Tab-separated table of C-alpha atoms and ligand atoms in Angstrom:
chain	number	residue	atom	x	y	z
A	1	MET	CA	31.029	6.660	-4.775
A	2	SER	CA	28.008	3.109	-5.467
A	3	LEU	CA	24.366	4.272	-5.535
A	4	ILE	CA	22.337	4.602	-2.722
A	5	ARG	CA	18.898	3.484	-3.897
A	6	LEU	CA	15.678	4.835	-2.751
A	7	SER	CA	13.685	1.245	-2.480
A	8	LYS	CA	14.799	-1.681	-3.502
A	9	SER	CA	13.795	-5.498	-4.149
A	10	SER	CA	14.893	-8.272	-2.188
A	11	VAL	CA	15.164	-11.359	-3.468
A	12	GLY	CA	17.645	-13.672	-4.300
A	13	ASP	CA	18.182	-18.035	-4.665
A	14	GLU	CA	15.342	-18.708	-2.424
A	15	GLU	CA	12.762	-16.734	-5.174
A	16	LYS	CA	14.791	-18.257	-8.527
A	17	GLU	CA	14.409	-22.034	-6.845
A	18	ALA	CA	10.835	-21.514	-6.316
A	19	ILE	CA	10.456	-20.493	-9.414
A	20	SER	CA	12.008	-23.131	-10.745
A	21	LYS	CA	9.994	-25.097	-9.548
A	22	ILE	CA	6.827	-23.841	-10.788
A	23	ILE	CA	8.147	-24.210	-14.387
A	24	ASP	CA	9.397	-27.268	-14.280
A	25	ALA	CA	5.886	-28.372	-13.095
A	26	GLY	CA	4.747	-26.790	-16.093
A	27	TYR	CA	1.489	-25.078	-14.934
A	28	LEU	CA	2.487	-20.958	-14.801
A	29	GLY	CA	-1.174	-19.668	-14.063
A	30	MET	CA	-3.406	-19.554	-10.879
A	31	GLY	CA	-3.452	-23.023	-9.224
A	32	GLU	CA	-2.692	-24.361	-6.179
A	33	GLU	CA	0.364	-22.301	-5.440
A	34	VAL	CA	-1.372	-19.002	-5.302
A	35	ARG	CA	-3.711	-21.362	-2.641
A	36	LEU	CA	-1.173	-21.941	-0.574
A	37	PHE	CA	0.132	-18.494	-0.359
A	38	GLU	CA	-3.226	-17.278	0.591
A	39	GLN	CA	-3.361	-20.049	3.091
A	40	ASP	CA	0.218	-18.446	4.192
A	41	ILE	CA	-0.760	-14.813	4.591
A	42	LYS	CA	-3.462	-15.975	6.600
A	43	SER	CA	-1.546	-18.236	8.852
A	44	TYR	CA	0.796	-15.477	9.180
A	45	LEU	CA	-1.837	-12.996	9.780
A	46	GLY	CA	-3.328	-15.269	12.162
A	47	THR	CA	-7.010	-14.605	11.110
A	48	GLY	CA	-9.907	-16.246	10.125
A	49	HIS	CA	-10.504	-13.795	7.592
A	50	GLU	CA	-11.067	-14.517	3.877
A	51	VAL	CA	-7.857	-13.538	2.041
A	52	ILE	CA	-8.134	-13.545	-1.982
A	53	CYS	CA	-4.659	-12.569	-3.969
A	54	VAL	CA	-4.578	-10.706	-7.410
A	55	ASN	CA	-2.123	-9.429	-9.317
A	56	THR	CA	-1.447	-5.623	-8.377
A	57	GLY	CA	-2.565	-3.460	-4.839
A	58	THR	CA	-4.848	-1.270	-7.583
A	59	ALA	CA	-6.647	-4.416	-8.640
A	60	ALA	CA	-7.195	-5.360	-4.672
A	61	LEU	CA	-8.614	-1.965	-4.387
A	62	HIS	CA	-10.238	-2.066	-7.407
A	63	LEU	CA	-12.151	-5.196	-6.713
A	64	SER	CA	-12.739	-4.564	-2.761
A	65	LEU	CA	-14.862	-1.312	-4.489
A	66	GLN	CA	-17.136	-3.044	-6.866
A	67	ALA	CA	-17.639	-6.230	-4.136
A	68	ILE	CA	-18.503	-3.411	-1.693
A	69	GLY	CA	-21.180	-1.932	-4.627
A	70	ILE	CA	-19.689	1.173	-5.540
A	71	GLY	CA	-20.410	2.505	-9.110
A	72	PHE	CA	-21.590	5.431	-11.356
A	73	GLY	CA	-23.013	8.169	-10.026
A	74	ASP	CA	-21.293	7.101	-6.195
A	75	GLU	CA	-18.527	9.014	-4.249
A	76	VAL	CA	-15.774	7.574	-2.203
A	77	ILE	CA	-13.950	9.967	0.036
A	78	VAL	CA	-9.914	8.850	-0.391
A	79	PRO	CA	-6.848	11.319	1.082
A	80	SER	CA	-5.222	13.218	-1.870
A	81	LEU	CA	-1.996	12.677	-0.643
A	82	THR	CA	-1.348	9.287	-1.791
A	83	TYR	CA	-0.232	6.809	-5.071
A	84	VAL	CA	-2.222	7.655	-7.964
A	85	ALA	CA	-3.165	3.807	-7.694
A	86	SER	CA	-5.946	5.035	-5.112
A	87	PHE	CA	-7.719	7.309	-7.175
A	88	GLN	CA	-7.863	5.006	-10.175
A	89	SER	CA	-9.475	2.410	-8.620
A	90	ILE	CA	-11.979	4.408	-7.725
A	91	SER	CA	-12.731	5.933	-11.071
A	92	ALA	CA	-12.115	2.343	-12.469
A	93	THR	CA	-15.519	1.405	-10.878
A	94	GLY	CA	-17.580	4.527	-12.279
A	95	ALA	CA	-17.699	6.699	-8.972
A	96	THR	CA	-16.130	9.716	-8.275
A	97	PRO	CA	-12.855	9.778	-6.202
A	98	VAL	CA	-13.586	12.756	-3.477
A	99	PRO	CA	-10.022	14.558	-2.222
A	100	CYS	CA	-9.407	14.869	1.304
A	101	ASP	CA	-7.155	16.812	2.936
A	102	VAL	CA	-4.616	14.932	5.916
A	103	ASP	CA	-2.897	15.616	8.995
A	104	LEU	CA	-0.020	17.984	8.694
A	105	LYS	CA	1.548	15.788	11.258
A	106	THR	CA	1.106	12.272	10.394
A	107	GLY	CA	-0.315	12.106	6.734
A	108	PHE	CA	-2.873	10.210	7.844
A	109	ILE	CA	-6.515	11.245	6.731
A	110	ASP	CA	-7.986	14.370	7.868
A	111	LEU	CA	-11.471	13.696	9.287
A	112	ILE	CA	-12.637	16.904	10.146
A	113	ASP	CA	-11.847	17.570	6.428
A	114	ALA	CA	-13.776	14.107	5.031
A	115	GLU	CA	-16.588	15.557	6.879
A	116	LYS	CA	-17.049	18.698	4.688
A	117	ARG	CA	-16.943	16.113	1.822
A	118	VAL	CA	-19.440	13.688	2.317
A	119	ASN	CA	-22.905	14.074	0.961
A	120	VAL	CA	-25.789	11.544	0.115
A	121	ASN	CA	-23.764	9.924	-3.251
A	122	THR	CA	-21.031	9.002	-0.649
A	123	LYS	CA	-20.828	5.055	-0.169
A	124	ALA	CA	-17.067	4.702	0.823
A	125	ILE	CA	-14.370	6.408	2.998
A	126	MET	CA	-10.634	4.849	1.380
A	127	PRO	CA	-7.918	5.238	4.215
A	128	VAL	CA	-4.664	5.457	3.194
A	129	HIS	CA	-1.793	3.142	6.005
A	130	TYR	CA	0.701	6.696	4.908
A	131	ALA	CA	4.252	5.455	5.486
A	132	SER	CA	2.483	2.309	7.186
A	133	ASN	CA	1.169	4.064	10.044
A	134	SER	CA	-2.976	3.465	10.947
A	135	MET	CA	-2.739	4.821	14.347
A	136	GLN	CA	-5.817	6.760	13.807
A	137	MET	CA	-8.043	4.133	12.434
A	138	GLU	CA	-10.765	3.629	14.868
A	139	GLY	CA	-11.658	7.178	14.222
A	140	VAL	CA	-12.784	6.258	10.628
A	141	TYR	CA	-14.567	3.603	11.278
A	142	GLU	CA	-16.492	6.169	14.124
A	143	PHE	CA	-16.885	8.325	10.457
A	144	ALA	CA	-17.753	5.414	8.674
A	145	LYS	CA	-20.564	4.360	11.036
A	146	LYS	CA	-22.143	7.312	11.353
A	147	HIS	CA	-22.638	8.422	7.676
A	148	LYS	CA	-23.144	4.802	7.092
A	149	LEU	CA	-20.265	3.971	4.950
A	150	ARG	CA	-18.141	1.058	4.193
A	151	VAL	CA	-14.487	1.170	4.675
A	152	VAL	CA	-11.820	-0.272	2.024
A	153	GLU	CA	-8.409	0.610	3.594
A	154	ASP	CA	-5.864	1.363	1.072
A	155	ALA	CA	-2.765	-0.975	3.044
A	156	ALA	CA	-0.444	-1.040	0.179
A	157	HIS	CA	2.392	0.199	2.817
A	158	GLY	CA	0.714	-1.967	5.868
A	159	PHE	CA	1.612	-5.408	5.311
A	160	GLY	CA	3.499	-6.475	8.501
A	161	CYS	CA	2.554	-3.852	10.105
A	162	LYS	CA	0.548	-4.009	13.505
A	163	ARG	CA	-2.189	-1.576	15.503
A	164	ASN	CA	-2.467	-2.089	19.447
A	165	GLY	CA	-0.630	-5.430	19.029
A	166	VAL	CA	-3.000	-6.484	16.133
A	167	MET	CA	-1.581	-7.446	12.905
A	168	ILE	CA	-3.328	-5.323	10.176
A	169	GLY	CA	-5.761	-7.233	8.524
A	170	CYS	CA	-7.138	-8.920	11.315
A	171	GLU	CA	-9.540	-6.325	11.488
A	172	GLY	CA	-11.505	-3.973	10.104
A	173	ASP	CA	-14.188	-3.979	7.092
A	174	VAL	CA	-12.291	-4.653	3.368
A	175	ILE	CA	-8.280	-4.158	3.364
A	176	CYS	CA	-5.793	-4.188	0.729
A	177	PHE	CA	-2.331	-4.923	0.399
A	178	SER	CA	-0.120	-4.384	-2.623
A	179	PHE	CA	2.947	-6.962	-3.366
A	180	ASP	CA	4.871	-4.659	-5.813
A	181	GLY	CA	8.453	-5.379	-6.660
A	182	ILE	CA	9.208	-2.672	-3.929
A	183	LYS	CA	6.637	-3.249	-0.850
A	184	ASN	CA	7.397	-4.874	2.321
A	185	ILE	CA	7.266	-8.044	0.604
A	186	THR	CA	6.852	-8.830	-3.441
A	187	SER	CA	5.363	-11.236	-5.241
A	188	GLY	CA	6.641	-9.380	-8.342
A	189	GLU	CA	3.526	-7.757	-8.857
A	190	GLY	CA	0.674	-9.321	-7.026
A	191	GLY	CA	-1.577	-7.504	-4.327
A	192	ALA	CA	-4.168	-9.339	-1.620
A	193	ILE	CA	-7.202	-8.401	0.002
A	194	VAL	CA	-8.258	-9.457	3.928
A	195	THR	CA	-11.988	-8.967	4.883
A	196	GLY	CA	-13.948	-10.620	7.261
A	197	ASP	CA	-17.390	-10.380	5.225
A	198	GLN	CA	-17.552	-13.739	3.550
A	199	ALA	CA	-20.129	-12.286	0.438
A	200	VAL	CA	-17.516	-9.890	-0.714
A	201	ALA	CA	-14.727	-12.258	-0.617
A	202	ASN	CA	-16.308	-14.632	-3.043
A	203	LYS	CA	-17.524	-11.618	-4.831
A	204	ILE	CA	-13.952	-10.795	-5.815
A	205	ARG	CA	-13.134	-14.664	-6.254
A	206	ASP	CA	-15.192	-14.460	-8.750
A	207	ALA	CA	-14.879	-11.208	-10.183
A	208	ARG	CA	-10.551	-11.684	-10.133
A	209	LEU	CA	-11.219	-14.621	-13.170
A	210	LEU	CA	-13.201	-12.299	-15.347
A	211	GLY	CA	-16.536	-13.182	-13.110
A	212	VAL	CA	-16.142	-16.994	-14.206
A	213	GLU	CA	-18.565	-18.229	-11.211
A	214	LYS	CA	-16.614	-21.057	-8.917
A	215	ASP	CA	-13.131	-20.961	-11.190
A	216	THR	CA	-11.281	-20.182	-8.448
A	217	GLU	CA	-12.485	-23.624	-7.093
A	218	GLN	CA	-11.717	-25.562	-9.955
A	219	ARG	CA	-8.328	-23.818	-11.011
A	220	TYR	CA	-7.067	-24.585	-7.004
A	221	ARG	CA	-8.014	-28.226	-8.214
A	222	GLY	CA	-5.978	-28.211	-11.184
A	223	SER	CA	-9.029	-27.978	-13.631
A	224	ARG	CA	-10.934	-25.634	-15.462
A	225	SER	CA	-14.717	-24.668	-15.516
A	226	TRP	CA	-15.718	-25.840	-19.060
A	227	LYS	CA	-19.347	-24.845	-18.370
A	228	PHE	CA	-20.553	-21.919	-16.269
A	229	ASN	CA	-22.235	-18.879	-16.122
A	230	VAL	CA	-21.637	-15.024	-15.282
A	231	LYS	CA	-23.320	-12.807	-13.881
A	232	HIS	CA	-21.229	-9.458	-13.145
A	233	GLN	CA	-18.788	-7.376	-14.897
A	234	GLY	CA	-15.409	-9.353	-13.936
A	235	TRP	CA	-11.374	-8.860	-14.315
A	236	ARG	CA	-8.247	-10.424	-15.769
A	237	TYR	CA	-6.843	-9.808	-12.188
A	238	HIS	CA	-5.816	-13.317	-10.669
A	239	MET	CA	-2.456	-14.110	-9.554
A	240	SER	CA	-0.573	-16.755	-11.297
A	241	ASN	CA	1.603	-19.826	-9.454
A	242	LEU	CA	4.990	-17.841	-10.651
A	243	MET	CA	4.165	-15.083	-8.482
A	244	ALA	CA	3.095	-16.672	-5.820
A	245	ALA	CA	5.559	-18.818	-5.508
A	246	ILE	CA	7.936	-15.777	-4.674
A	247	GLY	CA	5.448	-14.569	-2.654
A	248	ARG	CA	5.502	-17.421	-0.341
A	249	GLU	CA	9.359	-17.008	-0.110
A	250	GLN	CA	9.328	-13.326	0.913
A	251	LEU	CA	7.015	-13.996	3.320
A	252	LYS	CA	9.550	-15.910	5.092
A	253	LYS	CA	11.649	-13.267	4.808
A	254	LEU	CA	9.386	-10.681	6.233
A	255	ASP	CA	10.454	-10.836	9.718
A	256	LYS	CA	14.269	-10.428	8.942
A	257	PHE	CA	13.572	-7.558	6.229
A	258	ALA	CA	11.261	-5.894	8.881
A	259	ILE	CA	14.078	-6.168	11.773
A	260	ASN	CA	16.260	-4.242	8.927
A	261	ARG	CA	13.946	-1.481	8.759
A	262	LYS	CA	13.014	-0.569	11.979
A	263	LYS	CA	16.871	-0.363	12.371
A	264	ASN	CA	17.135	1.844	9.588
A	265	VAL	CA	14.408	4.154	10.571
A	266	GLU	CA	15.484	4.194	14.579
A	267	LYS	CA	18.968	5.022	12.996
A	268	TYR	CA	17.177	7.960	10.980
A	269	GLN	CA	15.001	9.008	13.676
A	270	LYS	CA	18.276	9.086	16.494
A	271	GLU	CA	20.843	11.070	14.181
A	272	LEU	CA	17.821	13.668	12.260
A	273	SER	CA	15.460	14.282	15.328
A	274	GLY	CA	16.632	17.632	17.322
A	275	ILE	CA	17.654	19.249	13.188
A	276	ALA	CA	16.140	22.541	12.963
A	277	GLY	CA	15.138	22.901	9.282
A	278	LEU	CA	13.867	19.265	9.180
A	279	ARG	CA	10.351	17.454	10.692
A	280	LEU	CA	10.141	14.464	11.494
A	281	LEU	CA	6.531	12.660	11.140
A	282	ASP	CA	4.727	11.991	14.512
A	283	ILE	CA	4.448	8.690	13.863
A	284	ASP	CA	5.238	5.771	16.104
A	285	TYR	CA	7.367	3.725	14.552
A	286	SER	CA	7.328	0.873	16.862
A	287	GLU	CA	4.388	-1.926	15.467
A	288	ILE	CA	5.364	-1.222	12.577
A	289	VAL	CA	7.330	-2.588	9.083
A	290	PRO	CA	8.216	0.985	7.777
A	291	HIS	CA	7.719	0.795	4.034
A	292	ILE	CA	8.939	4.946	3.471
A	293	PHE	CA	10.611	7.883	5.499
A	294	PRO	CA	9.147	10.701	5.126
A	295	LEU	CA	10.188	13.565	6.788
A	296	ARG	CA	9.415	17.121	6.303
A	297	ILE	CA	12.444	19.630	4.568
A	298	LEU	CA	11.421	23.427	5.984
A	299	GLN	CA	12.282	26.670	4.692
A	300	GLY	CA	11.620	25.979	0.872
A	301	LYS	CA	14.942	23.959	1.224
A	302	ARG	CA	13.414	20.358	-0.164
A	303	ASP	CA	14.255	20.504	-3.840
A	304	GLY	CA	17.853	21.927	-3.059
A	305	LEU	CA	18.353	19.231	-0.310
A	306	MET	CA	17.310	16.563	-3.407
A	307	GLU	CA	19.570	17.809	-5.390
A	308	GLY	CA	22.726	17.547	-3.426
A	309	LEU	CA	21.747	13.718	-2.535
A	310	ARG	CA	21.104	13.316	-6.130
A	311	LYS	CA	24.628	14.934	-6.689
A	312	ASN	CA	26.231	12.757	-4.232
A	313	ASN	CA	24.980	9.278	-5.850
A	314	ILE	CA	21.823	8.805	-3.630
A	315	GLU	CA	17.997	8.605	-4.703
A	316	SER	CA	15.037	10.458	-2.645
A	317	GLY	CA	11.416	10.573	-3.554
A	318	ILE	CA	8.486	12.891	-2.960
A	319	HIS	CA	5.312	10.697	-1.682
A	320	TYR	CA	3.265	12.541	-3.312
A	321	PHE	CA	2.042	14.189	-5.645
A	322	PRO	CA	-1.256	15.580	-4.251
A	323	ASN	CA	-3.967	13.693	-6.528
A	324	HIS	CA	-6.476	16.652	-6.917
A	325	LEU	CA	-3.793	18.795	-8.614
A	326	LEU	CA	-3.495	16.185	-11.617
A	327	ASP	CA	-5.904	16.896	-14.660
A	328	LEU	CA	-7.896	13.743	-14.101
A	329	TYR	CA	-8.746	14.784	-10.588
A	330	GLN	CA	-8.700	17.727	-10.032
A	331	SER	CA	-10.913	19.428	-7.312
A	332	ASN	CA	-12.554	22.793	-7.003
A	333	TYR	CA	-11.367	23.395	-3.362
A	334	ASP	CA	-7.714	23.513	-1.715
A	335	LEU	CA	-6.811	20.891	0.572
A	336	PRO	CA	-3.496	22.908	2.295
A	337	ASN	CA	-2.154	20.277	4.232
A	338	VAL	CA	-1.628	18.037	1.529
A	339	GLU	CA	-0.487	21.076	-0.958
A	340	LEU	CA	1.889	22.621	1.995
A	341	LEU	CA	3.516	18.851	2.175
A	342	TYR	CA	3.635	18.610	-1.171
A	343	GLU	CA	6.200	21.042	-0.636
A	344	GLU	CA	8.380	19.526	2.105
A	345	LEU	CA	8.321	16.086	1.782
A	346	LEU	CA	11.334	14.476	1.208
A	347	SER	CA	11.120	10.289	1.552
A	348	LEU	CA	14.748	9.058	2.471
A	349	PRO	CA	16.079	5.542	1.323
A	350	LEU	CA	14.565	2.958	3.348
A	351	HIS	CA	14.789	-0.892	1.804
A	352	SER	CA	15.498	-4.083	3.876
A	353	GLU	CA	19.107	-4.530	2.457
A	354	LEU	CA	20.176	-0.620	3.192
A	355	THR	CA	23.723	0.113	5.453
A	356	PRO	CA	24.569	2.161	8.378
A	357	GLU	CA	27.342	2.831	6.450
A	358	GLU	CA	24.650	4.003	3.722
A	359	GLN	CA	22.563	5.868	6.134
A	360	ASN	CA	25.677	7.972	7.421
A	361	ARG	CA	26.474	9.365	3.749
A	362	VAL	CA	22.686	10.022	3.798
A	363	ILE	CA	22.521	11.747	7.267
A	364	SER	CA	25.538	13.700	6.388
A	365	ILE	CA	24.807	14.885	3.838
A	366	ILE	CA	21.274	15.988	5.132
A	367	LYS	CA	23.152	17.436	7.908
A	368	ASP	CA	25.891	19.314	5.918
A	369	TYR	CA	22.943	20.898	3.882
A	370	LEU	CA	20.507	22.146	6.580
A	371	LEU	CA	23.304	23.035	9.634
B	1	LIG	C1	1.723	0.705	-4.217
B	1	LIG	C2	0.809	1.227	-3.683
B	1	LIG	C3	-0.887	1.086	-4.259
B	1	LIG	C4	-0.765	-0.020	-5.514
B	1	LIG	O1	-0.102	-1.499	-5.523
B	1	LIG	P1	0.103	-1.969	-6.386
B	1	LIG	O2	0.344	-3.341	-6.251
B	1	LIG	O3	1.333	-1.055	-7.306
B	1	LIG	O4	-0.494	-1.528	-7.762
B	1	LIG	C5	-1.633	1.716	-3.690
B	1	LIG	N1	-1.255	2.812	-2.861
B	1	LIG	C6	-0.344	2.969	-2.196
B	1	LIG	C7	-0.377	3.789	-1.490
B	1	LIG	C8	0.445	2.487	-2.523
B	1	LIG	O5	2.055	2.600	-2.059
């Protein structure tokens, strides 16, 4: 029985060839290829907003928070049900991540709970596009307006998705994507920030290159800054030509990836809906390129089912361990929905190369175990 992977990169000859070209050209660092990837992303999204590529999604979040002025003494509200990257990016600025509950049906940030977390130090909110869903985002912007907060969207799961017909990234304050190995597209590792705020974009451009002012322009011309000024803390967070070359090929394949990911989810939904003992999330997948497929396994059966899948050489996952239960981010209050979901959530295999036959194997084990 072959191994069924929970997630995987889908890369091939096109990416190999693209990397070869960069190696032959002899300039691996940040240069023209990164500029072209940023342009390609802009065209793909159809946005006039600024696009800045960096070396991880975490770096994208960190730089965005820094650029909107988040630092020591500030608080940022963030759902506890997310990858620890969201939390780390906040604490990296010196600010405090304030964990918040989520909606039991979707895993999206619960704004009623968020309301309890606001105080004079609250400066921003970081909604997460959990399982690529962001249908409730309008509420976050109303909340932000009411409390005068900036919004940094963790859209690591959201690249290529739409909301009400609009591509994610085209609307909103500061939107961050991840291109790590298993996301909807990959650049090996990588990430991008999209924002309509020119000043924030310029700060991010400098900060990704150790704060060297306007170094981006030099590097895009194949040059370097030999006389320069630095006014702000920066980081070594830029993207390399090698990564961008992979990313550009992946972007060309995204529409194809999207078709298979959508088909996978439709099949899971069709075959698993109505089974007592599990509950699908209440997510409308029609405009989504689904990154993960989490569902709830009820009656304390999640761990047993996970083990049953493993015995049949099928990987599954739990997205995510609650951040407010980690030593570093411990809260002195409970977040009941996040804690319940942590006991129930199970993510099924989902990637662009998953076949219907493989899905049948997954589905039959779930049915055998629960029915
Ligand atoms: C992947 C991911 C990140 C971080 O992206 P990296 O590119 O791995 O640094 C942040 N938030 C969420 C929800 C993610 O899934």
